[in-house]
Tab-separated table of C-alpha atoms in Angstrom:
chain	number	residue	atom	x	y	z
P	1	UNK	CA	-25.411	60.177	-205.483
P	2	UNK	CA	-21.659	59.376	-205.361
P	3	UNK	CA	-18.776	61.661	-204.834
P	4	UNK	CA	-15.529	61.734	-206.744
P	5	UNK	CA	-12.260	63.653	-206.823
P	6	UNK	CA	-11.724	65.962	-209.805
P	7	UNK	CA	-9.042	68.418	-210.871
P	8	UNK	CA	-11.031	70.035	-213.678
P	9	UNK	CA	-13.995	72.398	-213.720
P	10	UNK	CA	-16.620	73.173	-216.338
P	11	UNK	CA	-14.897	76.506	-216.968
P	12	UNK	CA	-11.512	74.801	-217.404
P	13	UNK	CA	-12.905	72.301	-219.912
P	14	UNK	CA	-14.518	75.078	-221.966
P	15	UNK	CA	-11.341	77.138	-221.711
P	16	UNK	CA	-9.327	74.131	-222.895
P	17	UNK	CA	-11.427	73.757	-226.045
P	18	UNK	CA	-11.236	77.486	-226.738
P	19	UNK	CA	-7.462	77.421	-226.179
P	20	UNK	CA	-7.035	74.594	-228.721
P	21	UNK	CA	-9.052	76.526	-231.316
P	22	UNK	CA	-7.092	79.730	-230.645
P	23	UNK	CA	-3.782	77.845	-230.811
P	24	UNK	CA	-4.748	76.341	-234.183
P	25	UNK	CA	-5.614	79.803	-235.510
P	26	UNK	CA	-2.330	81.205	-234.190
P	27	UNK	CA	-0.294	78.438	-235.835
P	28	UNK	CA	-1.861	79.387	-239.161
P	29	UNK	CA	-1.226	83.124	-238.636
P	30	UNK	CA	1.527	83.372	-241.306
P	31	UNK	CA	-1.077	82.510	-243.933
P	32	UNK	CA	-3.904	84.773	-242.751
P	33	UNK	CA	-1.980	87.667	-241.204
P	34	UNK	CA	0.464	90.246	-242.440
P	35	UNK	CA	4.105	90.383	-241.348
P	36	UNK	CA	3.184	93.235	-238.976
P	37	UNK	CA	0.533	91.010	-237.411
P	38	UNK	CA	3.035	88.173	-237.030
P	39	UNK	CA	5.527	90.449	-235.288
P	40	UNK	CA	2.859	91.856	-232.964
P	41	UNK	CA	1.647	88.371	-232.031
P	42	UNK	CA	5.230	87.212	-231.601
P	43	UNK	CA	5.959	90.097	-229.271
P	44	UNK	CA	2.779	89.275	-227.362
P	45	UNK	CA	4.021	85.720	-226.866
P	46	UNK	CA	7.405	86.982	-225.651
P	47	UNK	CA	5.843	89.158	-222.964
P	48	UNK	CA	3.359	86.451	-221.977
P	49	UNK	CA	6.232	84.002	-221.540
P	50	UNK	CA	8.358	86.462	-219.550
P	51	UNK	CA	5.387	87.383	-217.349
P	52	UNK	CA	4.472	83.735	-216.771
P	53	UNK	CA	8.030	82.896	-215.726
P	54	UNK	CA	8.388	85.967	-213.496
P	55	UNK	CA	5.052	85.107	-211.901
P	56	UNK	CA	6.346	81.601	-211.152
P	57	UNK	CA	9.412	83.157	-209.563
P	58	UNK	CA	7.760	85.923	-207.548
P	59	UNK	CA	4.149	84.791	-207.246
P	60	UNK	CA	4.812	81.257	-206.024
P	61	UNK	CA	8.288	81.211	-204.513
P	62	UNK	CA	8.491	84.788	-203.242
P	63	UNK	CA	11.657	85.574	-205.218
P	64	UNK	CA	10.914	89.147	-206.314
P	65	UNK	CA	13.662	89.603	-208.873
P	66	UNK	CA	14.162	92.889	-210.701
P	67	UNK	CA	17.118	91.506	-212.614
P	68	UNK	CA	15.581	89.000	-215.013
P	69	UNK	CA	16.937	91.117	-217.868
P	70	UNK	CA	20.282	89.505	-216.982
P	71	UNK	CA	19.156	86.247	-218.561
P	72	UNK	CA	17.367	87.908	-221.486
P	73	UNK	CA	20.601	89.653	-222.452
P	74	UNK	CA	22.723	86.601	-221.652
P	75	UNK	CA	20.650	84.449	-224.003
P	76	UNK	CA	20.802	87.066	-226.754
P	77	UNK	CA	24.578	87.331	-226.511
P	78	UNK	CA	25.057	83.553	-226.427
P	79	UNK	CA	23.096	83.314	-229.677
P	80	UNK	CA	25.136	86.122	-231.246
P	81	UNK	CA	28.376	84.490	-230.140
P	82	UNK	CA	27.516	81.031	-231.437
P	83	UNK	CA	26.091	82.316	-234.720
P	84	UNK	CA	28.784	84.898	-235.423
P	85	UNK	CA	31.934	83.257	-234.080
P	86	UNK	CA	31.139	79.549	-234.433
P	87	UNK	CA	28.767	79.663	-237.408
P	88	UNK	CA	26.010	77.746	-235.608
P	89	UNK	CA	22.459	77.582	-236.881
P	90	UNK	CA	20.496	80.102	-234.742
P	91	UNK	CA	17.792	77.583	-233.842
P	92	UNK	CA	20.459	75.215	-232.497
P	93	UNK	CA	21.846	78.044	-230.373
P	94	UNK	CA	18.508	78.582	-228.590
P	95	UNK	CA	18.520	75.428	-226.379
P	96	UNK	CA	22.281	75.782	-225.847
P	97	UNK	CA	21.708	79.310	-224.542
P	98	UNK	CA	19.041	77.967	-222.189
P	99	UNK	CA	21.421	75.352	-220.778
P	100	UNK	CA	24.248	77.898	-220.469
P	101	UNK	CA	21.976	80.310	-218.597
P	102	UNK	CA	20.823	77.569	-216.237
P	103	UNK	CA	24.467	76.751	-215.492
P	104	UNK	CA	25.429	80.387	-214.902
P	105	UNK	CA	22.322	80.790	-212.720
P	106	UNK	CA	23.700	78.236	-210.244
P	107	UNK	CA	26.556	80.405	-208.874
P	108	UNK	CA	24.378	83.516	-209.229
P	109	UNK	CA	21.675	81.892	-207.102
P	110	UNK	CA	24.237	80.804	-204.506
P	111	UNK	CA	25.226	84.474	-204.258
P	112	UNK	CA	21.874	86.302	-204.318
P	113	UNK	CA	20.097	83.743	-202.156
P	114	UNK	CA	22.223	85.001	-199.276
P	115	UNK	CA	20.158	88.194	-199.492
P	116	UNK	CA	16.621	88.602	-198.190
P	117	UNK	CA	13.659	90.753	-199.192
P	118	UNK	CA	14.549	94.073	-200.805
P	119	UNK	CA	18.236	93.187	-200.696
P	120	UNK	CA	17.548	90.150	-202.881
P	121	UNK	CA	15.759	92.358	-205.436
P	122	UNK	CA	18.643	94.843	-205.458
P	123	UNK	CA	21.141	91.997	-205.728
P	124	UNK	CA	19.492	90.585	-208.841
P	125	UNK	CA	19.522	94.035	-210.434
P	126	UNK	CA	23.228	94.421	-209.624
P	127	UNK	CA	23.956	91.047	-211.236
P	128	UNK	CA	22.145	92.172	-214.386
P	129	UNK	CA	24.214	95.361	-214.464
P	130	UNK	CA	27.412	93.321	-214.129
P	131	UNK	CA	26.316	91.175	-217.067
P	132	UNK	CA	25.617	94.318	-219.116
P	133	UNK	CA	28.969	95.883	-218.341
P	134	UNK	CA	30.823	92.670	-219.148
P	135	UNK	CA	29.108	92.340	-222.540
P	136	UNK	CA	29.904	95.991	-223.280
P	137	UNK	CA	33.603	95.161	-222.894
P	138	UNK	CA	33.626	92.402	-225.549
P	139	UNK	CA	34.930	94.172	-228.635
P	140	UNK	CA	34.356	91.244	-230.997
P	141	UNK	CA	30.631	91.472	-230.179
P	142	UNK	CA	30.451	95.184	-230.854
P	143	UNK	CA	31.303	96.477	-227.387
P	144	UNK	CA	28.957	99.165	-226.128
P	145	UNK	CA	27.569	99.888	-229.601
P	146	UNK	CA	26.183	96.400	-230.113
P	147	UNK	CA	26.191	94.196	-233.181
P	148	UNK	CA	23.829	92.825	-235.822
P	149	UNK	CA	23.281	89.249	-236.831
P	150	UNK	CA	24.791	88.640	-240.281
P	151	UNK	CA	22.393	88.299	-243.195
P	152	UNK	CA	23.783	84.824	-243.866
P	153	UNK	CA	22.751	83.746	-240.370
P	154	UNK	CA	19.213	85.058	-240.819
P	155	UNK	CA	18.923	83.277	-244.171
P	156	UNK	CA	19.469	79.977	-242.365
P	157	UNK	CA	15.961	80.467	-240.940
P	158	UNK	CA	14.392	80.338	-244.393
P	159	UNK	CA	15.054	81.044	-248.043
P	160	UNK	CA	12.371	83.727	-248.302
P	161	UNK	CA	11.271	86.553	-246.013
P	162	UNK	CA	7.951	84.766	-245.533
P	163	UNK	CA	9.588	81.639	-244.100
P	164	UNK	CA	12.081	83.593	-241.982
P	165	UNK	CA	9.300	85.636	-240.395
P	166	UNK	CA	7.125	82.537	-239.993
P	167	UNK	CA	9.937	80.573	-238.322
P	168	UNK	CA	10.616	83.333	-235.797
P	169	UNK	CA	6.884	83.677	-235.133
P	170	UNK	CA	6.385	79.930	-234.603
P	171	UNK	CA	9.340	79.891	-232.221
P	172	UNK	CA	7.736	82.744	-230.264
P	173	UNK	CA	4.430	80.889	-230.229
P	174	UNK	CA	6.126	77.707	-229.015
P	175	UNK	CA	7.949	79.542	-226.217
P	176	UNK	CA	4.881	81.555	-225.190
P	177	UNK	CA	2.497	78.604	-225.070
P	178	UNK	CA	5.263	76.331	-223.825
P	179	UNK	CA	5.958	78.581	-220.817
P	180	UNK	CA	2.295	78.456	-219.775
P	181	UNK	CA	2.120	74.678	-220.274
P	182	UNK	CA	5.364	74.071	-218.345
P	183	UNK	CA	4.232	76.218	-215.420
P	184	UNK	CA	0.788	74.582	-215.418
P	185	UNK	CA	2.293	71.080	-215.474
P	186	UNK	CA	4.773	72.055	-212.775
P	187	UNK	CA	2.046	73.394	-210.508
P	188	UNK	CA	0.050	70.164	-210.892
P	189	UNK	CA	3.058	68.089	-209.816
P	190	UNK	CA	4.441	67.447	-206.332
P	191	UNK	CA	6.749	70.396	-206.818
P	192	UNK	CA	3.682	72.474	-207.598
P	193	UNK	CA	2.085	71.443	-204.318
P	194	UNK	CA	5.211	72.643	-202.546
P	195	UNK	CA	5.160	75.909	-204.487
P	196	UNK	CA	1.494	76.488	-203.688
P	197	UNK	CA	2.175	75.812	-200.019
P	198	UNK	CA	5.086	78.263	-200.072
P	199	UNK	CA	2.870	80.862	-201.750
P	200	UNK	CA	0.088	80.467	-199.175
P	201	UNK	CA	2.213	80.240	-196.024
P	202	UNK	CA	5.971	79.843	-196.011
P	203	UNK	CA	6.198	79.176	-192.288
P	204	UNK	CA	3.592	76.432	-192.449
P	205	UNK	CA	5.415	74.938	-195.440
P	206	UNK	CA	8.545	74.486	-193.355
P	207	UNK	CA	6.542	72.707	-190.662
P	208	UNK	CA	5.263	70.279	-193.338
P	209	UNK	CA	8.813	69.286	-194.236
P	210	UNK	CA	9.104	71.251	-197.488
P	211	UNK	CA	12.715	72.165	-198.202
P	212	UNK	CA	11.973	75.696	-199.295
P	213	UNK	CA	15.479	76.748	-200.247
P	214	UNK	CA	15.947	73.726	-202.496
P	215	UNK	CA	12.616	74.360	-204.260
P	216	UNK	CA	13.405	78.054	-204.717
P	217	UNK	CA	16.840	77.235	-206.076
P	218	UNK	CA	15.425	74.801	-208.650
P	219	UNK	CA	12.747	77.281	-209.773
P	220	UNK	CA	15.290	80.099	-210.104
P	221	UNK	CA	17.574	77.983	-212.319
P	222	UNK	CA	14.661	76.743	-214.445
P	223	UNK	CA	13.326	80.270	-214.973
P	224	UNK	CA	16.810	81.529	-215.860
P	225	UNK	CA	17.222	78.900	-218.583
P	226	UNK	CA	13.817	79.531	-220.132
P	227	UNK	CA	14.276	83.305	-219.926
P	228	UNK	CA	17.553	83.025	-221.830
P	229	UNK	CA	15.793	81.094	-224.594
P	230	UNK	CA	13.313	83.950	-224.855
P	231	UNK	CA	16.282	86.327	-225.059
P	232	UNK	CA	17.485	84.390	-228.112
P	233	UNK	CA	14.119	84.885	-229.726
P	234	UNK	CA	14.188	88.609	-228.994
P	235	UNK	CA	17.569	88.783	-230.709
P	236	UNK	CA	16.196	86.996	-233.785
P	237	UNK	CA	13.269	89.419	-233.916
P	238	UNK	CA	15.337	92.570	-233.550
P	239	UNK	CA	18.392	91.301	-235.490
P	240	UNK	CA	20.546	94.021	-233.912
P	241	UNK	CA	21.270	94.154	-230.195
P	242	UNK	CA	23.278	96.419	-227.907
P	243	UNK	CA	24.072	95.866	-224.209
P	244	UNK	CA	21.649	98.627	-223.171
P	245	UNK	CA	18.810	97.077	-225.177
P	246	UNK	CA	19.588	93.468	-224.265
P	247	UNK	CA	19.776	94.213	-220.531
P	248	UNK	CA	17.020	96.858	-220.412
P	249	UNK	CA	15.336	96.796	-217.008
P	250	UNK	CA	12.344	98.708	-218.373
P	251	UNK	CA	11.625	96.456	-221.331
P	252	UNK	CA	12.286	93.034	-219.826
P	253	UNK	CA	11.483	93.449	-216.137
P	254	UNK	CA	9.488	96.617	-215.296
P	255	UNK	CA	6.809	96.054	-217.944
P	256	UNK	CA	6.718	92.363	-217.048
P	257	UNK	CA	6.112	93.191	-213.382
P	258	UNK	CA	3.340	95.603	-214.446
P	259	UNK	CA	1.702	92.830	-216.482
P	260	UNK	CA	1.745	90.372	-213.591
P	261	UNK	CA	0.572	92.921	-211.018
P	262	UNK	CA	-2.469	94.064	-212.980
P	263	UNK	CA	-3.297	90.557	-214.238
P	264	UNK	CA	-3.001	88.774	-210.937
P	265	UNK	CA	0.148	87.583	-209.206
P	266	UNK	CA	0.211	83.982	-208.036
P	267	UNK	CA	-2.231	82.758	-210.681
P	268	UNK	CA	-1.627	81.186	-214.093
P	269	UNK	CA	-4.382	83.230	-215.693
P	270	UNK	CA	-3.043	86.553	-214.371
P	271	UNK	CA	-0.044	86.976	-216.702
P	272	UNK	CA	-2.217	86.110	-219.731
P	273	UNK	CA	-4.884	88.648	-218.774
P	274	UNK	CA	-2.206	91.218	-217.921
P	275	UNK	CA	-0.449	90.779	-221.258
P	276	UNK	CA	-3.708	91.333	-223.149
P	277	UNK	CA	-4.414	94.522	-221.182
P	278	UNK	CA	-0.838	95.778	-221.580
P	279	UNK	CA	-0.899	95.342	-225.347
P	280	UNK	CA	-4.311	96.990	-225.659
P	281	UNK	CA	-3.053	99.988	-223.672
P	282	UNK	CA	0.166	100.129	-225.669
P	283	UNK	CA	-1.547	99.966	-229.027
P	284	UNK	CA	-4.041	102.738	-228.197
P	285	UNK	CA	-1.986	104.992	-225.904
P	286	UNK	CA	1.663	104.634	-226.961
P	287	UNK	CA	1.440	107.792	-229.098
P	288	UNK	CA	0.911	109.827	-225.920
P	289	UNK	CA	4.596	109.440	-225.022
P	290	UNK	CA	5.417	109.961	-221.354
P	291	UNK	CA	1.704	110.347	-220.525
P	292	UNK	CA	1.283	106.731	-221.603
P	293	UNK	CA	3.789	105.615	-218.965
P	294	UNK	CA	2.042	107.765	-216.352
P	295	UNK	CA	-1.261	106.075	-217.217
P	296	UNK	CA	0.344	102.656	-216.802
P	297	UNK	CA	1.693	103.646	-213.404
P	298	UNK	CA	-1.616	105.113	-212.262
P	299	UNK	CA	-3.458	101.990	-213.423
P	300	UNK	CA	-1.049	99.723	-211.562
P	301	UNK	CA	-1.461	101.742	-208.352
P	302	UNK	CA	-5.267	101.764	-208.688
P	303	UNK	CA	-5.421	98.002	-209.177
P	304	UNK	CA	-3.040	97.345	-206.289
P	305	UNK	CA	-5.311	99.450	-204.039
P	306	UNK	CA	-8.669	98.143	-205.262
P	307	UNK	CA	-7.752	94.552	-206.126
P	308	UNK	CA	-4.451	93.541	-204.501
P	309	UNK	CA	-4.583	90.134	-206.184
P	310	UNK	CA	-5.013	91.670	-209.624
P	311	UNK	CA	-7.875	91.502	-212.098
P	312	UNK	CA	-7.961	87.728	-212.287
P	313	UNK	CA	-7.645	87.438	-208.523
P	314	UNK	CA	-10.733	89.640	-208.171
P	315	UNK	CA	-12.677	87.555	-210.735
P	316	UNK	CA	-11.583	84.316	-209.105
P	317	UNK	CA	-12.660	85.436	-205.648
P	318	UNK	CA	-15.921	86.986	-206.908
P	319	UNK	CA	-17.116	84.192	-209.202
P	320	UNK	CA	-15.000	81.187	-208.194
P	321	UNK	CA	-13.654	80.708	-211.720
P	322	UNK	CA	-10.488	78.720	-212.399
P	323	UNK	CA	-9.336	78.149	-215.969
P	324	UNK	CA	-6.156	76.350	-214.875
P	325	UNK	CA	-7.148	74.366	-211.772
P	326	UNK	CA	-4.195	72.849	-209.964
P	327	UNK	CA	-5.827	71.505	-206.821
P	328	UNK	CA	-8.215	68.684	-206.077
P	329	UNK	CA	-11.902	69.077	-205.247
P	330	UNK	CA	-14.795	66.813	-204.357
P	331	UNK	CA	-17.696	66.758	-206.836
P	332	UNK	CA	-21.007	64.936	-206.760
P	333	UNK	CA	-21.777	62.398	-209.491
P	334	UNK	CA	-25.323	61.161	-210.093
């Protein structure tokens, strides 16, 4: 009996085949689902992407930001600006918004990284508020009332409503799946080893020669760029955007934190599980109004008390499952 090094598990191989089948079905959704189904699935992908990116930021590097709505709104307003003032195709504006957000994240990071712990979280929220107030002062973009994308801009996405809705949905699917794939690939790289070490023990990571601040800085800029691209997609879905909606801390940060906390922080599977649970709760309980929000809060507190590592963390510890293995293990081969 020989031994070999493997990075996959039986569960991960089965999960991979299931994921391919699900992805194929999701790509074909415009032909088997209604427009309402497309929009619901697209929104699911948006939240899964935001949760995955926030989990990378907070779960692996310890950067607990409550101001990620800054980059959602920034991306949305970059798209509006390029489409409305420069006449750009909206799909071309998406990567440009991502690059612009990454660039603006550099000085922001240099500022907020001077803060530690709760002060860092407050600092990111203050930055988001500054972004919101600045956008509210731009009269050509609607000021505080907001502005809608012109019909001519939306028609660039497709001649018919079917193709416009399908294009927006496929973009959401690409960003949602792409965020998971990017994070998974990153965590399997040398940078991922550093991130995992930082997650497990930051002090020990320093003793191993890991330049923590440089890694955190790179992750923060990467997440900012990708988050801005998701903001562009949100703008395309909603068509109309105001500063309050674009920089909403509830919609783009609080719910995202809830998703990661109940799913399992510091795991790739957690944000996916959390997004599924969040959407199930929202679909069945949203009509309850404020009681719905109270249920979400009570559920989050209960899970934090009973399973501090979230639902997937509990399953992983109880059954040893790993659908996205990132480490190496020794297996026996007959």
